[in-house]
Short mmCIF file of C-alpha atoms and ligand atoms in Angstrom, two decimals:
data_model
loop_
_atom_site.label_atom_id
_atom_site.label_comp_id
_atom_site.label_asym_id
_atom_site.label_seq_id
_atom_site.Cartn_x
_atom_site.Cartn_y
_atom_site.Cartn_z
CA UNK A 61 -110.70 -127.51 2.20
CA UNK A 62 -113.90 -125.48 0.72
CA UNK A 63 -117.25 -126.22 2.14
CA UNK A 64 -119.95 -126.21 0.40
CA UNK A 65 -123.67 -124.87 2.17
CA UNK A 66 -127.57 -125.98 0.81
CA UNK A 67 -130.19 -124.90 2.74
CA UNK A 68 -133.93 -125.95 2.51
CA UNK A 69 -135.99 -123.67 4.06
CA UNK A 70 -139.38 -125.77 3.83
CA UNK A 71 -143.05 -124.60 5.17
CA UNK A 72 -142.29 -127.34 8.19
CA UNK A 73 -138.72 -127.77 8.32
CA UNK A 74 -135.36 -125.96 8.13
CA UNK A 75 -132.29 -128.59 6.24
CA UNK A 76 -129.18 -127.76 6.04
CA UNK A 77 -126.32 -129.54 4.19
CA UNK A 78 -122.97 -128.85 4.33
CA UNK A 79 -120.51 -130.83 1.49
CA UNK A 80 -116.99 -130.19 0.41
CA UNK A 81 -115.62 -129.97 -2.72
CA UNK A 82 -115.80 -133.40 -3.84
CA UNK A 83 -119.61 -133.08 -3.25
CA UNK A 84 -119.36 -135.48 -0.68
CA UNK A 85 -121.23 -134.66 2.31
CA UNK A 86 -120.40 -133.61 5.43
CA UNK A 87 -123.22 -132.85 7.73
CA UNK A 88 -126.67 -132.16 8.28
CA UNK A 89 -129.09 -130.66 10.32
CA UNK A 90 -132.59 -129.92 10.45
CA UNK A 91 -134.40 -128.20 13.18
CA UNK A 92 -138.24 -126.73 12.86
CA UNK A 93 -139.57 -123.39 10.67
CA UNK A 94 -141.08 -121.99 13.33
CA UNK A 95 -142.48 -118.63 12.47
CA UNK A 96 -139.23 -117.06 12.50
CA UNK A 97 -137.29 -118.84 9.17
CA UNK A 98 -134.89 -116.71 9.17
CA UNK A 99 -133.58 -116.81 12.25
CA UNK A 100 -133.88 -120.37 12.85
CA UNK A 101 -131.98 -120.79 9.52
CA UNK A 102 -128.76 -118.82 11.16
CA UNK A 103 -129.23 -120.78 14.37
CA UNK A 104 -129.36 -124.05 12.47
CA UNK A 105 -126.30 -123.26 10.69
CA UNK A 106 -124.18 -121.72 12.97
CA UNK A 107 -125.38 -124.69 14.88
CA UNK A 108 -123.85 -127.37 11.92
CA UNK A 109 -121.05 -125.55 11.50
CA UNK A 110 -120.41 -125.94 15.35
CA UNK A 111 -120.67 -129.48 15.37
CA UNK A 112 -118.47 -129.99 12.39
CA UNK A 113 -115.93 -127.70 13.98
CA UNK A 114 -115.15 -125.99 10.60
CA UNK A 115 -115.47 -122.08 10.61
CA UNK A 116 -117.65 -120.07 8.46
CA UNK A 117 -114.84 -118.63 6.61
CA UNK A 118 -114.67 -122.01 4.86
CA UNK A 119 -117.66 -121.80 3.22
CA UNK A 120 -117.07 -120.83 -0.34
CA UNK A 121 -120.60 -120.42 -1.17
CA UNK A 122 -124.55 -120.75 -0.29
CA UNK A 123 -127.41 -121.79 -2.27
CA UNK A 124 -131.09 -121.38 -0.24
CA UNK A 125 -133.90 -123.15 -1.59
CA UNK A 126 -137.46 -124.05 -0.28
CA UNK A 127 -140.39 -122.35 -0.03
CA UNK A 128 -138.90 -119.67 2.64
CA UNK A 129 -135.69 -119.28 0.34
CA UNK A 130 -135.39 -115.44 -0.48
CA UNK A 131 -135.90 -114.62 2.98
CA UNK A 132 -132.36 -116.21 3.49
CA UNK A 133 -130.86 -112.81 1.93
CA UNK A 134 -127.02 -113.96 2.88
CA UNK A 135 -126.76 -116.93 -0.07
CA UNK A 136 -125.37 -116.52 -3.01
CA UNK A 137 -127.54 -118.21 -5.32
CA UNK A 138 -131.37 -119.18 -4.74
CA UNK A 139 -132.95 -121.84 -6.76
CA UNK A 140 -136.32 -123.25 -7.08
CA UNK A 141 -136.58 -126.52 -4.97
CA UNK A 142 -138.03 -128.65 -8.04
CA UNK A 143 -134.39 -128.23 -9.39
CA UNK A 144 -133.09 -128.35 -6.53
CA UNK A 145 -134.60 -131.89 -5.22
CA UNK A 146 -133.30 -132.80 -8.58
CA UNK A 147 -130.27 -132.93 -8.60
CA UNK A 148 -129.85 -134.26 -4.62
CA UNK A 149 -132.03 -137.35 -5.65
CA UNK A 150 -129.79 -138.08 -8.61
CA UNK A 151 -126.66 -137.92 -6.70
CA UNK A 152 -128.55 -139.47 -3.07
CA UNK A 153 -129.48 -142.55 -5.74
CA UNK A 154 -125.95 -143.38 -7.24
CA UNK A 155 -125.59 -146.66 -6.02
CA UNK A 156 -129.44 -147.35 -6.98
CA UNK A 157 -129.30 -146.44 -10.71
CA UNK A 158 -130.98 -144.21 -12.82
CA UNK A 159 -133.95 -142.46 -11.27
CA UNK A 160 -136.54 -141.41 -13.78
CA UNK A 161 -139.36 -140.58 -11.07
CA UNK A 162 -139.12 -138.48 -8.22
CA UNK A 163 -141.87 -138.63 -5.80
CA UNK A 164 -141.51 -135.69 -2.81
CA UNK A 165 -143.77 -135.83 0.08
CA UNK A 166 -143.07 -132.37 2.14
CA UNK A 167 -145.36 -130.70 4.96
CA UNK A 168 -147.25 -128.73 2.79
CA UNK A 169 -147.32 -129.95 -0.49
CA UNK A 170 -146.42 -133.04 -2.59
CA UNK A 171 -144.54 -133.23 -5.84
CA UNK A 172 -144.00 -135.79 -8.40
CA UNK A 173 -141.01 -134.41 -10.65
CA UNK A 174 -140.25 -136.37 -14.12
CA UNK A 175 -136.43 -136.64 -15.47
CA UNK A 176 -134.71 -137.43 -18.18
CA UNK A 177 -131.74 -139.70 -19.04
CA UNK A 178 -129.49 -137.28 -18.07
CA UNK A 179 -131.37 -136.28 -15.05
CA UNK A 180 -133.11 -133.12 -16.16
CA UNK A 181 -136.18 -132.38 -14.96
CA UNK A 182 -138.83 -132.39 -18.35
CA UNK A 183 -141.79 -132.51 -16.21
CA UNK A 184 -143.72 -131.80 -12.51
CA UNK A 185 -146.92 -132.08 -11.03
CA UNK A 186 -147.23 -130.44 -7.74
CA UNK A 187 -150.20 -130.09 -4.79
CA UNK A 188 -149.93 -127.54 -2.77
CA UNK A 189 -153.86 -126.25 -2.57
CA UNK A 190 -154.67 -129.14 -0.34
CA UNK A 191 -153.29 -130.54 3.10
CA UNK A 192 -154.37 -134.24 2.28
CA UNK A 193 -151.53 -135.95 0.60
CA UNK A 194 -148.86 -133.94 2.66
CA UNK A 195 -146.70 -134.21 5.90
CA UNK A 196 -149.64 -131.76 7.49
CA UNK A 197 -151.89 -134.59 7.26
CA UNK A 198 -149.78 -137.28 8.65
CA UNK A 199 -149.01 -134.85 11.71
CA UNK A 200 -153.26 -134.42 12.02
CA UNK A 201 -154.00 -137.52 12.31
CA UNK A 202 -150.71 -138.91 14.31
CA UNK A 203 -151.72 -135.90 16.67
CA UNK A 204 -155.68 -137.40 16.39
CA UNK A 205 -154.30 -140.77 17.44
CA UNK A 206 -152.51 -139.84 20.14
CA UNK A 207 -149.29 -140.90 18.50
CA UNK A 208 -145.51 -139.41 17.31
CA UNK A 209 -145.22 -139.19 12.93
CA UNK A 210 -141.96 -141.59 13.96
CA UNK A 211 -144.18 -144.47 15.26
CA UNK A 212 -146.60 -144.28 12.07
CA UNK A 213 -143.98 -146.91 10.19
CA UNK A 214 -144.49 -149.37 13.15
CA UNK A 215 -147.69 -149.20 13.60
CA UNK A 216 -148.41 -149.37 10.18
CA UNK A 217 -146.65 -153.24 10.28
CA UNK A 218 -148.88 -154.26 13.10
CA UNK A 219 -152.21 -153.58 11.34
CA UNK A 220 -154.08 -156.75 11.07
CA UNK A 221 -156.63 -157.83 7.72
CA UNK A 222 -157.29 -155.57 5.18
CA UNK A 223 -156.67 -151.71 5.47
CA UNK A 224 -159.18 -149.56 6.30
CA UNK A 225 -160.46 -147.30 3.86
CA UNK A 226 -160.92 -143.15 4.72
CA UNK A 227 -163.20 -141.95 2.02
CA UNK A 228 -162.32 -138.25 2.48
CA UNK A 229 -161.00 -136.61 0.74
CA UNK A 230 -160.52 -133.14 2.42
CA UNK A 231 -158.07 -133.21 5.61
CA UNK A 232 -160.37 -131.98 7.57
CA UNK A 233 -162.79 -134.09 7.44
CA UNK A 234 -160.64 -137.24 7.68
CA UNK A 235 -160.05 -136.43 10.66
CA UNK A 236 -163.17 -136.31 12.23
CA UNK A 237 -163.63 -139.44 9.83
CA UNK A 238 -160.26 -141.37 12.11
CA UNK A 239 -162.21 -140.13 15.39
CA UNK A 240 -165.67 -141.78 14.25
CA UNK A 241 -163.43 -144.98 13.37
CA UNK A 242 -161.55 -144.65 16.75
CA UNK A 243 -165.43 -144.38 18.39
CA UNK A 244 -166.30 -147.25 16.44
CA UNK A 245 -163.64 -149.74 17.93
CA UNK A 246 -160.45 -149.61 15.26
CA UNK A 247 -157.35 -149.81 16.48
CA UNK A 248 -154.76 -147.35 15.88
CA UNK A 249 -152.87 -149.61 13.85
CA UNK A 250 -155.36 -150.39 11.29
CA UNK A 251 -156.66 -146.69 10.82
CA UNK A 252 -152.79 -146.06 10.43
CA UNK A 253 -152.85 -148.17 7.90
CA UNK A 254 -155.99 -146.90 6.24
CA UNK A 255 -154.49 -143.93 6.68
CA UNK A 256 -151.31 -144.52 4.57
CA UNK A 257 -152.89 -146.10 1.76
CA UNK A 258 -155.53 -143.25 1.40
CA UNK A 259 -152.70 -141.07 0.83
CA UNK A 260 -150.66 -143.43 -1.63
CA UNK A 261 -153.75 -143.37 -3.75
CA UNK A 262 -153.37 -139.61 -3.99
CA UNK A 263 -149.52 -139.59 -4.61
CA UNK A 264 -150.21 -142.11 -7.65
CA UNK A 265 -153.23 -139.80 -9.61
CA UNK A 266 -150.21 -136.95 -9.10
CA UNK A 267 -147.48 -139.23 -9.79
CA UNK A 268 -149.72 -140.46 -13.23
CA UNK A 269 -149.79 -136.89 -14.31
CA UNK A 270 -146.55 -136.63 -15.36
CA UNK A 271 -146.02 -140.47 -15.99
CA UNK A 272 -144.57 -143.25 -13.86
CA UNK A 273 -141.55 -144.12 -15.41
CA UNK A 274 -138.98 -146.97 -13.89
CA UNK A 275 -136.62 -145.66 -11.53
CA UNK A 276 -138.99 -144.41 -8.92
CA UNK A 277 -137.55 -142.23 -5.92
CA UNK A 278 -139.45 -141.06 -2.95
CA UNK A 279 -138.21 -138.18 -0.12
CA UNK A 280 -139.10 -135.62 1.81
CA UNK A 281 -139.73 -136.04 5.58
CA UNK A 282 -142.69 -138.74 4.86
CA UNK A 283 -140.11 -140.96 3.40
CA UNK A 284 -139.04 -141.76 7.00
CA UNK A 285 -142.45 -143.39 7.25
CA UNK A 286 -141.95 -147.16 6.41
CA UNK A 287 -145.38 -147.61 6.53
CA UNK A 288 -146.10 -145.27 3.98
CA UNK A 289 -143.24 -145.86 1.63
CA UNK A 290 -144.95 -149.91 1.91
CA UNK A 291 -148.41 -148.50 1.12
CA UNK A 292 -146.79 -146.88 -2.07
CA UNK A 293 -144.90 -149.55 -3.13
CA UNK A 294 -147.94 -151.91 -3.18
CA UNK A 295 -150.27 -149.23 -4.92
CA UNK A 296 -147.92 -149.08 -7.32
CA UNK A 297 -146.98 -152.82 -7.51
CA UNK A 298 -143.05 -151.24 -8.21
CA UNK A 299 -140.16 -150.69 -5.52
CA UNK A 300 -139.20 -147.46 -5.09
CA UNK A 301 -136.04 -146.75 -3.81
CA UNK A 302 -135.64 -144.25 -0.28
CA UNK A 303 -131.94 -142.51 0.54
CA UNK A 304 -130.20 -142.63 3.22
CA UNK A 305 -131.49 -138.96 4.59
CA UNK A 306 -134.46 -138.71 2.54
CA UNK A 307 -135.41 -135.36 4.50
CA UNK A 308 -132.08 -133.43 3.14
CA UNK A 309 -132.49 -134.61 -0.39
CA UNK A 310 -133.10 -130.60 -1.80
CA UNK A 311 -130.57 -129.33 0.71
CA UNK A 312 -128.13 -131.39 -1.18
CA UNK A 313 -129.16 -130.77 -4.45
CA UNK A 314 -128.62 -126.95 -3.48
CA UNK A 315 -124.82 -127.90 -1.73
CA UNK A 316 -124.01 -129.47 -5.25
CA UNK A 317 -125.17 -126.63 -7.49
CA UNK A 318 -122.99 -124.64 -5.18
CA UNK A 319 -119.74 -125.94 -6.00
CA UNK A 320 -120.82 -125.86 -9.90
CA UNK A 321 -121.66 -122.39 -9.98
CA UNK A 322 -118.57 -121.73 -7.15
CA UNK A 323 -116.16 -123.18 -9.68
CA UNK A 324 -118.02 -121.80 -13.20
CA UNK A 325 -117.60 -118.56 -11.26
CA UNK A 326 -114.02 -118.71 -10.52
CA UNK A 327 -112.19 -120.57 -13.04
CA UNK A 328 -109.19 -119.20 -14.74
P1 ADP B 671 -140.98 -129.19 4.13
O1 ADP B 671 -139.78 -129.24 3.22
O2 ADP B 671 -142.23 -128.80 3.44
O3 ADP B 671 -140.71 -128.37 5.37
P2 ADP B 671 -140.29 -131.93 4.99
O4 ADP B 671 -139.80 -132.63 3.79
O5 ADP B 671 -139.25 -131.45 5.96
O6 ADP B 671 -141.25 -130.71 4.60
O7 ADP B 671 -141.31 -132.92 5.71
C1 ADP B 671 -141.96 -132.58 6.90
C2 ADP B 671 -142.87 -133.72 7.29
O8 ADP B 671 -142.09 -134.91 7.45
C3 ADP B 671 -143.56 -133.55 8.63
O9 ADP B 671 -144.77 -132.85 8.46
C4 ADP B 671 -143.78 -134.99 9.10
O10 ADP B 671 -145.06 -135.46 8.71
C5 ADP B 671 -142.73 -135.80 8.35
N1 ADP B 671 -141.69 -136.36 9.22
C6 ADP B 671 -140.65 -135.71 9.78
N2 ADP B 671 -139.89 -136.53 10.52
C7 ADP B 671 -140.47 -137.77 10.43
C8 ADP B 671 -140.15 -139.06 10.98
N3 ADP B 671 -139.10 -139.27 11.77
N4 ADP B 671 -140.99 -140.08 10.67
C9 ADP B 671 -142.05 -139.90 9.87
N5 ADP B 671 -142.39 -138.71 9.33
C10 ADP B 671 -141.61 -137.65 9.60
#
């Protein structure tokens, strides 16, 4: 059996996804950027390939991605992650449908990627000059609350009465906005709350730039944030649909390309 390797080197996190030949997938792992990429990336994989207890030998071919991805000089291929997150949502949404929106929420940036029927990309807005609206944001003010990013989904449910609103609009200063509204009484839950919805507001002018159309899909490492994904949802009065590993999504996508260009490559 071939294996197939994607790896994601984001500005937060390392993901790596390993999938055979069938494009089915095998494993993950993700583990933290650090300052060192590079060698976390090797450590991460030789890590994965550990616990799947298949040797590297069996990996046909590697496709890095992410913003770290030419630092990772060992792959075979490097693509851009907009393509990349591409084609892991449309295969991470089979049993959903068609997805026409893709909505990506990573620790830097945020995207909001536009397909067509047959799943090309034809459009993308991106932010990456600004921290509000990105993972970076959530960790702030988690870290201002005294709280983990994992519990933001749960606290988010327990908010009582109408969300609170934080007007700013720099990162920065929300925070020192949640610590006047933590002096002022609030509880955690409710400025949680305020919290996410300040942010969905944000996602939806990006999302509007390239057009919300049906078939909305939301990853990245936020994704994991119930709360967030419900503050979305409601903005947008529309369901949008989460995978199962919504933090591997791009990794994926790279696996796939992969065994596409392994086979285009090789054939006879
Ligand atoms: P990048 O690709 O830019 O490195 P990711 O897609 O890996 O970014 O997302 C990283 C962000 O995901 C973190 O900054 C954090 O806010 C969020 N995150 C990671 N794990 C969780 C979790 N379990 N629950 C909620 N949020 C999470």
């Amino acid at each position: 059996m071939k294996y197939f390797t994607g790896i994601d080197i984001g500005s937060t996190a390392i993901k790596i996804t390993i999938i055979n030949e069938n494009k089915e997938l095998i494993g993950h792992r993700i583990s933290a950027s650090g300052s060192m990429f590079y060698k976390y990336a090797h450590q991460t994989l030789d890590d994965l390939i550990k616990e799947l207890n298949i040797s590297k030998d069996d990996i046909a071919y590697t496709v890095a991605t992410g913003y770290g991805r030419k630092l990772f000089k060992e792959a075979d291929e490097n693509i851009s992650e907009i393509t990349a997150n591409a084609i892991g949502a449309v295969a991470a949404a089979k049993e959903f449908g068609e997805i026409k929106t893709i909505i990506n929420i990573g620790g830097q940036d945020s995207k909001a990627i536009s397909l067509d029927d047959m799943g090309n990309v034809v459009n993308f807005a991106m932010n990456d000059r600004c921290a509000a609206g990105t993972g970076k944001f959530l960790d702030a003010c988690a870290m201002n609350l005294e709280i983990g990013v994992e519990e933001l989904g749960d606290r988010h449910f327990n908010s009582k009465g109408t969300p609170l609103s934080i007007n700013s609009t720099c990162a920065v200063f929300a925070e020192s906005e949640i610590i006047g509204l933590l002096g002022n009484n609030h509880s955690v839950e409710d400025i949680v709350c305020g919290v996410h919805y300040s942010i969905a507001k944000r996602i939806i002018k990006l999302v509007k730039r390239v057009g919300i159309k049906e078939g909305i899909y939301f990853d990245g490492g936020p994704a994991l944030n119930s709360g967030l994904v419900n503050a979305i949802e409601n903005e947008l009065g529309k369901k949008i649909f989460i995978p199962a590993y919504p933090q591997v999504t791009t990794s994926y996508g790279a696996a796939i390309l992969g065994v596409d260009s392994y086979y285009y490559q090789n054939r006879a």
